[in-house]
């Protein structure tokens, strides 16, 4: 069953068109790795799905409902949660207080504070600590947990590994694995192709705002994705190999 449908989406930053005619559908439980070089348009696409940046044209539907013009706070209530780049937690609030903010969407479901602590056990002893005092990995887990507390139909994760040490990234990805087994539908923007492809069921590569590769993760090689990443692929939207 299709949860999210994106049709011919175009998103601008002033005169610059950052997302060009992007279309894809996601079914329940899909984990989409959205990859591409710096400036390819991944963050802009994610933000437009979350309503943080409205599309110039095209259509976004969630469970069949048109979301294209719905403002971001209402999209959370409708089931789209974004974990933005940079682990934006409220540093003066405790882990638990940050998590409880996620409940303000009013959505109910399996994700409760205790369930988040089950999925991210490293947070439990830090429950009453101010997030400003936490490590980068703990802050990232708090940010993901807060998004999960809104019991989203779809979770959008922007560069969860940015600025974290390899060891901590391993831990965050091990925790994401818990989400994968629980059937959470996700879009994961990730610079690290290996990690992204290891957890994803589907890979979309963007280049200069366009989708230049869209394949099941099992049916694509790292070499194919790398070529698409650098614009050296032979298929897709017409960019020929040099
Ligand atoms: P990165 O991995 O560097 O975050 P990205 O693939 O997420 O890259 P975007 O951040 O979406 O790409 O940027 C796409 C294009 O839009 C780039 O050319 C970027 O310079 C431009 N852009 C992004 N944000 C803004 C903004 N707030 N104002 C103007 N241009 C922007």
PDB file of C-alpha atoms and ligand atoms in Angstrom:
ATOM      1  CA  UNK A   1       0.000   0.000   0.000  1.00  0.00           C
ATOM      2  CA  UNK A   2       1.365   3.423  -0.983  1.00  0.00           C
ATOM      3  CA  UNK A   3       1.897   5.693   2.014  1.00  0.00           C
ATOM      4  CA  UNK A   4       3.713   8.581   0.407  1.00  0.00           C
ATOM      5  CA  UNK A   5       3.398   9.686  -3.181  1.00  0.00           C
ATOM      6  CA  UNK A   6       5.508  12.466  -4.663  1.00  0.00           C
ATOM      7  CA  UNK A   7       4.553  13.611  -8.135  1.00  0.00           C
ATOM      8  CA  UNK A   8       6.529  16.003 -10.331  1.00  0.00           C
ATOM      9  CA  UNK A   9       7.742  18.035  -7.375  1.00  0.00           C
ATOM     10  CA  UNK A  10       9.582  21.299  -8.015  1.00  0.00           C
ATOM     11  CA  UNK A  11      11.068  23.300  -5.149  1.00  0.00           C
ATOM     12  CA  UNK A  12      12.886  26.629  -5.362  1.00  0.00           C
ATOM     13  CA  UNK A  13      15.145  28.768  -3.181  1.00  0.00           C
ATOM     14  CA  UNK A  14      14.381  32.143  -4.749  1.00  0.00           C
ATOM     15  CA  UNK A  15      15.600  31.922  -8.327  1.00  0.00           C
ATOM     16  CA  UNK A  16      17.450  28.648  -7.728  1.00  0.00           C
ATOM     17  CA  UNK A  17      15.531  25.473  -8.457  1.00  0.00           C
ATOM     18  CA  UNK A  18      16.803  22.915  -5.922  1.00  0.00           C
ATOM     19  CA  UNK A  19      14.353  20.057  -6.688  1.00  0.00           C
ATOM     20  CA  UNK A  20      13.391  19.318 -10.284  1.00  0.00           C
ATOM     21  CA  UNK A  21      10.436  17.212 -11.331  1.00  0.00           C
ATOM     22  CA  UNK A  22      10.937  14.579  -8.610  1.00  0.00           C
ATOM     23  CA  UNK A  23       8.477  11.678  -8.462  1.00  0.00           C
ATOM     24  CA  UNK A  24       8.430   8.503  -6.358  1.00  0.00           C
ATOM     25  CA  UNK A  25       6.061   6.404  -4.243  1.00  0.00           C
ATOM     26  CA  UNK A  26       6.805   4.732  -0.926  1.00  0.00           C
ATOM     27  CA  UNK A  27       4.943   1.759   0.503  1.00  0.00           C
ATOM     28  CA  UNK A  28       4.572   0.937   4.206  1.00  0.00           C
ATOM     29  CA  UNK A  29       7.843  -0.330   5.649  1.00  0.00           C
ATOM     30  CA  UNK A  30       9.977   1.002   2.787  1.00  0.00           C
ATOM     31  CA  UNK A  31      13.302   2.477   3.823  1.00  0.00           C
ATOM     32  CA  UNK A  32      14.456   4.901   1.176  1.00  0.00           C
ATOM     33  CA  UNK A  33      18.080   6.008   1.125  1.00  0.00           C
ATOM     34  CA  UNK A  34      18.264   9.400  -0.533  1.00  0.00           C
ATOM     35  CA  UNK A  35      21.839   9.968  -1.649  1.00  0.00           C
ATOM     36  CA  UNK A  36      23.670  12.514  -3.752  1.00  0.00           C
ATOM     37  CA  UNK A  37      26.515  14.981  -3.622  1.00  0.00           C
ATOM     38  CA  UNK A  38      26.459  18.221  -1.647  1.00  0.00           C
ATOM     39  CA  UNK A  39      23.869  20.558  -3.095  1.00  0.00           C
ATOM     40  CA  UNK A  40      22.004  17.796  -4.965  1.00  0.00           C
ATOM     41  CA  UNK A  41      18.729  18.849  -3.328  1.00  0.00           C
ATOM     42  CA  UNK A  42      18.258  16.099  -0.726  1.00  0.00           C
ATOM     43  CA  UNK A  43      17.646  18.379   2.261  1.00  0.00           C
ATOM     44  CA  UNK A  44      15.361  20.634   0.251  1.00  0.00           C
ATOM     45  CA  UNK A  45      13.321  17.603  -0.854  1.00  0.00           C
ATOM     46  CA  UNK A  46      13.071  16.314   2.716  1.00  0.00           C
ATOM     47  CA  UNK A  47      12.075  19.743   4.030  1.00  0.00           C
ATOM     48  CA  UNK A  48       9.421  20.077   1.348  1.00  0.00           C
ATOM     49  CA  UNK A  49       7.986  16.673   2.329  1.00  0.00           C
ATOM     50  CA  UNK A  50       7.811  17.917   5.931  1.00  0.00           C
ATOM     51  CA  UNK A  51       6.266  21.225   4.891  1.00  0.00           C
ATOM     52  CA  UNK A  52       9.220  23.278   6.166  1.00  0.00           C
ATOM     53  CA  UNK A  53       9.664  24.551   2.622  1.00  0.00           C
ATOM     54  CA  UNK A  54       6.634  24.639   0.350  1.00  0.00           C
ATOM     55  CA  UNK A  55       6.893  23.236  -3.184  1.00  0.00           C
ATOM     56  CA  UNK A  56       6.479  25.538  -6.176  1.00  0.00           C
ATOM     57  CA  UNK A  57       4.570  22.852  -8.066  1.00  0.00           C
ATOM     58  CA  UNK A  58       3.851  19.145  -8.050  1.00  0.00           C
ATOM     59  CA  UNK A  59       1.970  17.052  -5.520  1.00  0.00           C
ATOM     60  CA  UNK A  60       2.695  15.274  -2.232  1.00  0.00           C
ATOM     61  CA  UNK A  61       0.104  12.857  -0.893  1.00  0.00           C
ATOM     62  CA  UNK A  62       0.148  10.905   2.363  1.00  0.00           C
ATOM     63  CA  UNK A  63      -2.242   7.972   2.622  1.00  0.00           C
ATOM     64  CA  UNK A  64      -4.034   9.458  -0.383  1.00  0.00           C
ATOM     65  CA  UNK A  65      -4.524  12.916   1.197  1.00  0.00           C
ATOM     66  CA  UNK A  66      -3.043  15.931  -0.566  1.00  0.00           C
ATOM     67  CA  UNK A  67      -0.355  17.451   1.676  1.00  0.00           C
ATOM     68  CA  UNK A  68       1.205  19.823  -0.828  1.00  0.00           C
ATOM     69  CA  UNK A  69      -0.113  23.038   0.738  1.00  0.00           C
ATOM     70  CA  UNK A  70      -0.491  21.745   4.311  1.00  0.00           C
ATOM     71  CA  UNK A  71       1.754  23.687   6.785  1.00  0.00           C
ATOM     72  CA  UNK A  72       4.484  21.813   8.652  1.00  0.00           C
ATOM     73  CA  UNK A  73       2.812  21.622  12.098  1.00  0.00           C
ATOM     74  CA  UNK A  74      -0.239  20.057  10.509  1.00  0.00           C
ATOM     75  CA  UNK A  75       1.906  17.592   8.567  1.00  0.00           C
ATOM     76  CA  UNK A  76       3.296  16.304  11.884  1.00  0.00           C
ATOM     77  CA  UNK A  77      -0.255  15.797  13.083  1.00  0.00           C
ATOM     78  CA  UNK A  78      -1.027  13.994   9.813  1.00  0.00           C
ATOM     79  CA  UNK A  79       1.950  11.634  10.234  1.00  0.00           C
ATOM     80  CA  UNK A  80       5.105  13.114   8.685  1.00  0.00           C
ATOM     81  CA  UNK A  81       8.007  13.634  11.127  1.00  0.00           C
ATOM     82  CA  UNK A  82      11.348  15.214  10.227  1.00  0.00           C
ATOM     83  CA  UNK A  83      14.607  14.832  12.145  1.00  0.00           C
ATOM     84  CA  UNK A  84      16.509  17.809  10.735  1.00  0.00           C
ATOM     85  CA  UNK A  85      20.222  17.928  10.084  1.00  0.00           C
ATOM     86  CA  UNK A  86      22.231  19.021  13.127  1.00  0.00           C
ATOM     87  CA  UNK A  87      20.389  17.293  16.013  1.00  0.00           C
ATOM     88  CA  UNK A  88      18.203  20.225  16.969  1.00  0.00           C
ATOM     89  CA  UNK A  89      17.247  19.371  20.529  1.00  0.00           C
ATOM     90  CA  UNK A  90      16.223  21.833  23.222  1.00  0.00           C
ATOM     91  CA  UNK A  91      19.449  21.957  25.193  1.00  0.00           C
ATOM     92  CA  UNK A  92      17.951  23.402  28.395  1.00  0.00           C
ATOM     93  CA  UNK A  93      15.337  20.647  28.552  1.00  0.00           C
ATOM     94  CA  UNK A  94      15.892  17.087  29.736  1.00  0.00           C
ATOM     95  CA  UNK A  95      15.838  14.056  27.464  1.00  0.00           C
ATOM     96  CA  UNK A  96      12.393  13.132  28.719  1.00  0.00           C
ATOM     97  CA  UNK A  97      11.059  16.668  28.244  1.00  0.00           C
ATOM     98  CA  UNK A  98      12.389  16.688  24.685  1.00  0.00           C
ATOM     99  CA  UNK A  99      10.717  13.354  24.019  1.00  0.00           C
ATOM    100  CA  UNK A 100       7.410  14.530  25.462  1.00  0.00           C
ATOM    101  CA  UNK A 101       7.405  17.456  23.028  1.00  0.00           C
ATOM    102  CA  UNK A 102       6.920  14.866  20.304  1.00  0.00           C
ATOM    103  CA  UNK A 103       3.544  14.032  21.812  1.00  0.00           C
ATOM    104  CA  UNK A 104       2.217  17.487  21.010  1.00  0.00           C
ATOM    105  CA  UNK A 105       1.238  16.230  17.563  1.00  0.00           C
ATOM    106  CA  UNK A 106      -1.692  14.558  19.298  1.00  0.00           C
ATOM    107  CA  UNK A 107      -1.086  11.270  17.491  1.00  0.00           C
ATOM    108  CA  UNK A 108      -1.236   8.076  19.475  1.00  0.00           C
ATOM    109  CA  UNK A 109       0.385   4.743  18.737  1.00  0.00           C
ATOM    110  CA  UNK A 110       3.052   2.326  19.840  1.00  0.00           C
ATOM    111  CA  UNK A 111       5.725   4.986  20.498  1.00  0.00           C
ATOM    112  CA  UNK A 112       5.770   6.090  24.122  1.00  0.00           C
ATOM    113  CA  UNK A 113       8.630   7.404  26.282  1.00  0.00           C
ATOM    114  CA  UNK A 114       9.304   3.861  27.547  1.00  0.00           C
ATOM    115  CA  UNK A 115       9.297   2.412  24.030  1.00  0.00           C
ATOM    116  CA  UNK A 116      11.842   5.054  22.950  1.00  0.00           C
ATOM    117  CA  UNK A 117      14.052   4.058  25.897  1.00  0.00           C
ATOM    118  CA  UNK A 118      13.718   0.420  24.797  1.00  0.00           C
ATOM    119  CA  UNK A 119      14.880   1.363  21.288  1.00  0.00           C
ATOM    120  CA  UNK A 120      17.609   3.731  22.538  1.00  0.00           C
ATOM    121  CA  UNK A 121      18.753   2.169  25.821  1.00  0.00           C
ATOM    122  CA  UNK A 122      21.708   4.567  26.088  1.00  0.00           C
ATOM    123  CA  UNK A 123      19.178   7.347  26.780  1.00  0.00           C
ATOM    124  CA  UNK A 124      17.586   5.716  29.820  1.00  0.00           C
ATOM    125  CA  UNK A 125      20.318   6.654  32.335  1.00  0.00           C
ATOM    126  CA  UNK A 126      20.281  10.175  30.837  1.00  0.00           C
ATOM    127  CA  UNK A 127      16.510  10.527  31.150  1.00  0.00           C
ATOM    128  CA  UNK A 128      16.673  13.528  33.499  1.00  0.00           C
ATOM    129  CA  UNK A 129      19.851  15.073  32.047  1.00  0.00           C
ATOM    130  CA  UNK A 130      19.655  18.306  30.076  1.00  0.00           C
ATOM    131  CA  UNK A 131      20.270  17.463  26.434  1.00  0.00           C
ATOM    132  CA  UNK A 132      22.860  20.261  26.225  1.00  0.00           C
ATOM    133  CA  UNK A 133      25.081  18.065  28.418  1.00  0.00           C
ATOM    134  CA  UNK A 134      24.741  14.953  26.243  1.00  0.00           C
ATOM    135  CA  UNK A 135      27.143  13.516  23.687  1.00  0.00           C
ATOM    136  CA  UNK A 136      26.415  13.972  19.973  1.00  0.00           C
ATOM    137  CA  UNK A 137      25.165  10.376  19.696  1.00  0.00           C
ATOM    138  CA  UNK A 138      22.819  10.803  22.668  1.00  0.00           C
ATOM    139  CA  UNK A 139      21.494  14.062  21.230  1.00  0.00           C
ATOM    140  CA  UNK A 140      20.889  12.354  17.899  1.00  0.00           C
ATOM    141  CA  UNK A 141      19.042   9.505  19.623  1.00  0.00           C
ATOM    142  CA  UNK A 142      16.934  12.095  21.503  1.00  0.00           C
ATOM    143  CA  UNK A 143      16.101  13.901  18.249  1.00  0.00           C
ATOM    144  CA  UNK A 144      15.062  10.624  16.584  1.00  0.00           C
ATOM    145  CA  UNK A 145      13.125   9.571  19.684  1.00  0.00           C
ATOM    146  CA  UNK A 146      11.273  12.890  19.771  1.00  0.00           C
ATOM    147  CA  UNK A 147      10.205  12.408  16.141  1.00  0.00           C
ATOM    148  CA  UNK A 148       9.078   8.854  16.886  1.00  0.00           C
ATOM    149  CA  UNK A 149       6.965  10.122  19.796  1.00  0.00           C
ATOM    150  CA  UNK A 150       4.675  11.734  17.212  1.00  0.00           C
ATOM    151  CA  UNK A 151       3.945   8.175  16.013  1.00  0.00           C
ATOM    152  CA  UNK A 152       4.600   9.108  12.396  1.00  0.00           C
ATOM    153  CA  UNK A 153       3.498   7.153   9.354  1.00  0.00           C
ATOM    154  CA  UNK A 154       6.751   8.260   7.798  1.00  0.00           C
ATOM    155  CA  UNK A 155      10.010   9.313   9.436  1.00  0.00           C
ATOM    156  CA  UNK A 156      12.380  11.630   7.542  1.00  0.00           C
ATOM    157  CA  UNK A 157      15.982  11.557   8.765  1.00  0.00           C
ATOM    158  CA  UNK A 158      18.441  14.148   7.489  1.00  0.00           C
ATOM    159  CA  UNK A 159      22.109  13.137   7.798  1.00  0.00           C
ATOM    160  CA  UNK A 160      21.896  11.412  11.170  1.00  0.00           C
ATOM    161  CA  UNK A 161      25.624  10.644  11.091  1.00  0.00           C
ATOM    162  CA  UNK A 162      26.846  14.164  10.380  1.00  0.00           C
ATOM    163  CA  UNK A 163      29.508  15.263  12.868  1.00  0.00           C
ATOM    164  CA  UNK A 164      29.485  11.999  14.849  1.00  0.00           C
ATOM    165  CA  UNK A 165      32.477   9.718  15.381  1.00  0.00           C
ATOM    166  CA  UNK A 166      32.478   6.369  13.480  1.00  0.00           C
ATOM    167  CA  UNK A 167      31.873   4.478  16.729  1.00  0.00           C
ATOM    168  CA  UNK A 168      28.863   6.619  17.606  1.00  0.00           C
ATOM    169  CA  UNK A 169      27.530   6.359  14.048  1.00  0.00           C
ATOM    170  CA  UNK A 170      27.698   2.559  14.379  1.00  0.00           C
ATOM    171  CA  UNK A 171      25.628   2.820  17.544  1.00  0.00           C
ATOM    172  CA  UNK A 172      23.022   5.145  15.975  1.00  0.00           C
ATOM    173  CA  UNK A 173      22.705   2.801  12.973  1.00  0.00           C
ATOM    174  CA  UNK A 174      22.395  -0.237  15.234  1.00  0.00           C
ATOM    175  CA  UNK A 175      19.509   1.565  16.908  1.00  0.00           C
ATOM    176  CA  UNK A 176      17.967   2.445  13.555  1.00  0.00           C
ATOM    177  CA  UNK A 177      17.998  -1.292  12.874  1.00  0.00           C
ATOM    178  CA  UNK A 178      15.429  -1.637  15.680  1.00  0.00           C
ATOM    179  CA  UNK A 179      13.176   0.760  13.789  1.00  0.00           C
ATOM    180  CA  UNK A 180      13.621  -1.204  10.580  1.00  0.00           C
ATOM    181  CA  UNK A 181      12.442  -4.399  12.198  1.00  0.00           C
ATOM    182  CA  UNK A 182       9.402  -2.560  13.587  1.00  0.00           C
ATOM    183  CA  UNK A 183       8.329  -1.694  10.024  1.00  0.00           C
ATOM    184  CA  UNK A 184       8.789   2.084  10.295  1.00  0.00           C
ATOM    185  CA  UNK A 185       8.653   3.758   6.880  1.00  0.00           C
ATOM    186  CA  UNK A 186      11.696   5.987   6.511  1.00  0.00           C
ATOM    187  CA  UNK A 187      13.502   8.334   4.187  1.00  0.00           C
ATOM    188  CA  UNK A 188      17.148   8.548   5.113  1.00  0.00           C
ATOM    189  CA  UNK A 189      19.432  11.229   3.709  1.00  0.00           C
ATOM    190  CA  UNK A 190      22.963   9.928   4.124  1.00  0.00           C
ATOM    191  CA  UNK A 191      26.353  10.890   2.707  1.00  0.00           C
ATOM    192  CA  UNK A 192      27.830   7.496   3.528  1.00  0.00           C
ATOM    193  CA  UNK A 193      26.730   5.281   0.636  1.00  0.00           C
ATOM    194  CA  UNK A 194      27.771   2.044   2.341  1.00  0.00           C
ATOM    195  CA  UNK A 195      25.734   2.681   5.456  1.00  0.00           C
ATOM    196  CA  UNK A 196      22.741   3.957   3.511  1.00  0.00           C
ATOM    197  CA  UNK A 197      22.682   0.954   1.194  1.00  0.00           C
ATOM    198  CA  UNK A 198      23.097  -1.483   4.080  1.00  0.00           C
ATOM    199  CA  UNK A 199      19.844  -0.408   5.756  1.00  0.00           C
ATOM    200  CA  UNK A 200      17.723   0.709   2.793  1.00  0.00           C
ATOM    201  CA  UNK A 201      15.205  -1.241   0.764  1.00  0.00           C
ATOM    202  CA  UNK A 202      15.367   1.374  -1.977  1.00  0.00           C
ATOM    203  CA  UNK A 203      17.944   3.887  -3.192  1.00  0.00           C
ATOM    204  CA  UNK A 204      17.288   7.187  -4.934  1.00  0.00           C
ATOM    205  CA  UNK A 205      20.249   9.214  -6.101  1.00  0.00           C
ATOM    206  CA  UNK A 206      19.798  12.914  -6.857  1.00  0.00           C
ATOM    207  CA  UNK A 207      21.997  15.058  -9.034  1.00  0.00           C
ATOM    208  CA  UNK A 208      21.424  18.779  -9.430  1.00  0.00           C
ATOM    209  CA  UNK A 209      17.863  18.475  -8.153  1.00  0.00           C
ATOM    210  CA  UNK A 210      16.818  15.516 -10.316  1.00  0.00           C
ATOM    211  CA  UNK A 211      16.389  11.836  -9.598  1.00  0.00           C
ATOM    212  CA  UNK A 212      19.065  10.103 -11.669  1.00  0.00           C
ATOM    213  CA  UNK A 213      18.749   6.623 -10.150  1.00  0.00           C
ATOM    214  CA  UNK A 214      15.834   4.913  -8.429  1.00  0.00           C
ATOM    215  CA  UNK A 215      16.254   1.214  -7.683  1.00  0.00           C
ATOM    216  CA  UNK A 216      15.601  -1.456  -5.065  1.00  0.00           C
ATOM    217  CA  UNK A 217      18.693  -1.553  -2.816  1.00  0.00           C
ATOM    218  CA  UNK A 218      19.139  -5.251  -3.539  1.00  0.00           C
ATOM    219  CA  UNK A 219      19.199  -4.673  -7.288  1.00  0.00           C
ATOM    220  CA  UNK A 220      21.836  -1.958  -7.386  1.00  0.00           C
ATOM    221  CA  UNK A 221      25.593  -2.023  -6.946  1.00  0.00           C
ATOM    222  CA  UNK A 222      27.646   0.535  -5.128  1.00  0.00           C
ATOM    223  CA  UNK A 223      29.404   1.230  -8.427  1.00  0.00           C
ATOM    224  CA  UNK A 224      26.081   2.085 -10.138  1.00  0.00           C
ATOM    225  CA  UNK A 225      25.142   4.459  -7.316  1.00  0.00           C
ATOM    226  CA  UNK A 226      28.600   6.052  -7.331  1.00  0.00           C
ATOM    227  CA  UNK A 227      28.351   6.663 -11.078  1.00  0.00           C
ATOM    228  CA  UNK A 228      24.905   8.234 -10.664  1.00  0.00           C
ATOM    229  CA  UNK A 229      26.255  10.321  -7.760  1.00  0.00           C
ATOM    230  CA  UNK A 230      28.898  11.823 -10.035  1.00  0.00           C
ATOM    231  CA  UNK A 231      26.661  12.042 -13.105  1.00  0.00           C
ATOM    232  CA  UNK A 232      28.438   9.235 -14.962  1.00  0.00           C
ATOM    233  CA  UNK A 233      25.481   6.896 -15.320  1.00  0.00           C
ATOM    234  CA  UNK A 234      23.859   5.879 -18.628  1.00  0.00           C
ATOM    235  CA  UNK A 235      20.255   5.547 -17.493  1.00  0.00           C
ATOM    236  CA  UNK A 236      17.668   7.702 -15.781  1.00  0.00           C
ATOM    237  CA  UNK A 237      16.909  11.196 -16.918  1.00  0.00           C
ATOM    238  CA  UNK A 238      19.167  11.411 -19.888  1.00  0.00           C
ATOM    239  CA  UNK A 239      22.601  12.290 -18.570  1.00  0.00           C
ATOM    240  CA  UNK A 240      25.028  10.307 -20.637  1.00  0.00           C
ATOM    241  CA  UNK A 241      28.269   8.836 -19.378  1.00  0.00           C
ATOM    242  CA  UNK A 242      31.273  10.859 -20.350  1.00  0.00           C
TER     243      UNK A 242
HETATM  244  P1  LIG B   1      24.003  18.898   1.430  1.00  0.00           P
HETATM  245  O1  LIG B   1      24.394  17.483   1.487  1.00  0.00           O
HETATM  246  O2  LIG B   1      25.156  19.825   1.239  1.00  0.00           O
HETATM  247  O3  LIG B   1      23.073  19.343   2.529  1.00  0.00           O
HETATM  248  P2  LIG B   1      21.727  18.648  -0.324  1.00  0.00           P
HETATM  249  O4  LIG B   1      21.739  17.587  -1.354  1.00  0.00           O
HETATM  250  O5  LIG B   1      20.926  18.401   0.901  1.00  0.00           O
HETATM  251  O6  LIG B   1      23.202  19.063   0.035  1.00  0.00           O
HETATM  252  P3  LIG B   1      20.324  21.129  -0.496  1.00  0.00           P
HETATM  253  O7  LIG B   1      20.832  21.570   0.839  1.00  0.00           O
HETATM  254  O8  LIG B   1      18.906  20.767  -0.629  1.00  0.00           O
HETATM  255  O9  LIG B   1      21.211  19.944  -1.062  1.00  0.00           O
HETATM  256  O10 LIG B   1      20.678  22.279  -1.543  1.00  0.00           O
HETATM  257  C1  LIG B   1      20.218  22.234  -2.891  1.00  0.00           C
HETATM  258  C2  LIG B   1      20.548  23.552  -3.557  1.00  0.00           C
HETATM  259  O11 LIG B   1      19.785  24.585  -2.940  1.00  0.00           O
HETATM  260  C3  LIG B   1      22.012  23.962  -3.419  1.00  0.00           C
HETATM  261  O12 LIG B   1      22.398  24.601  -4.603  1.00  0.00           O
HETATM  262  C4  LIG B   1      22.002  24.924  -2.251  1.00  0.00           C
HETATM  263  O13 LIG B   1      23.046  25.853  -2.372  1.00  0.00           O
HETATM  264  C5  LIG B   1      20.646  25.581  -2.411  1.00  0.00           C
HETATM  265  N1  LIG B   1      20.079  26.005  -1.128  1.00  0.00           N
HETATM  266  C6  LIG B   1      19.840  25.208  -0.069  1.00  0.00           C
HETATM  267  N2  LIG B   1      19.278  25.923   0.943  1.00  0.00           N
HETATM  268  C7  LIG B   1      19.181  27.199   0.494  1.00  0.00           C
HETATM  269  C8  LIG B   1      18.676  28.386   1.060  1.00  0.00           C
HETATM  270  N3  LIG B   1      18.170  28.436   2.278  1.00  0.00           N
HETATM  271  N4  LIG B   1      18.739  29.511   0.310  1.00  0.00           N
HETATM  272  C9  LIG B   1      19.247  29.491  -0.943  1.00  0.00           C
HETATM  273  N5  LIG B   1      19.713  28.378  -1.558  1.00  0.00           N
HETATM  274  C10 LIG B   1      19.685  27.255  -0.844  1.00  0.00           C
END
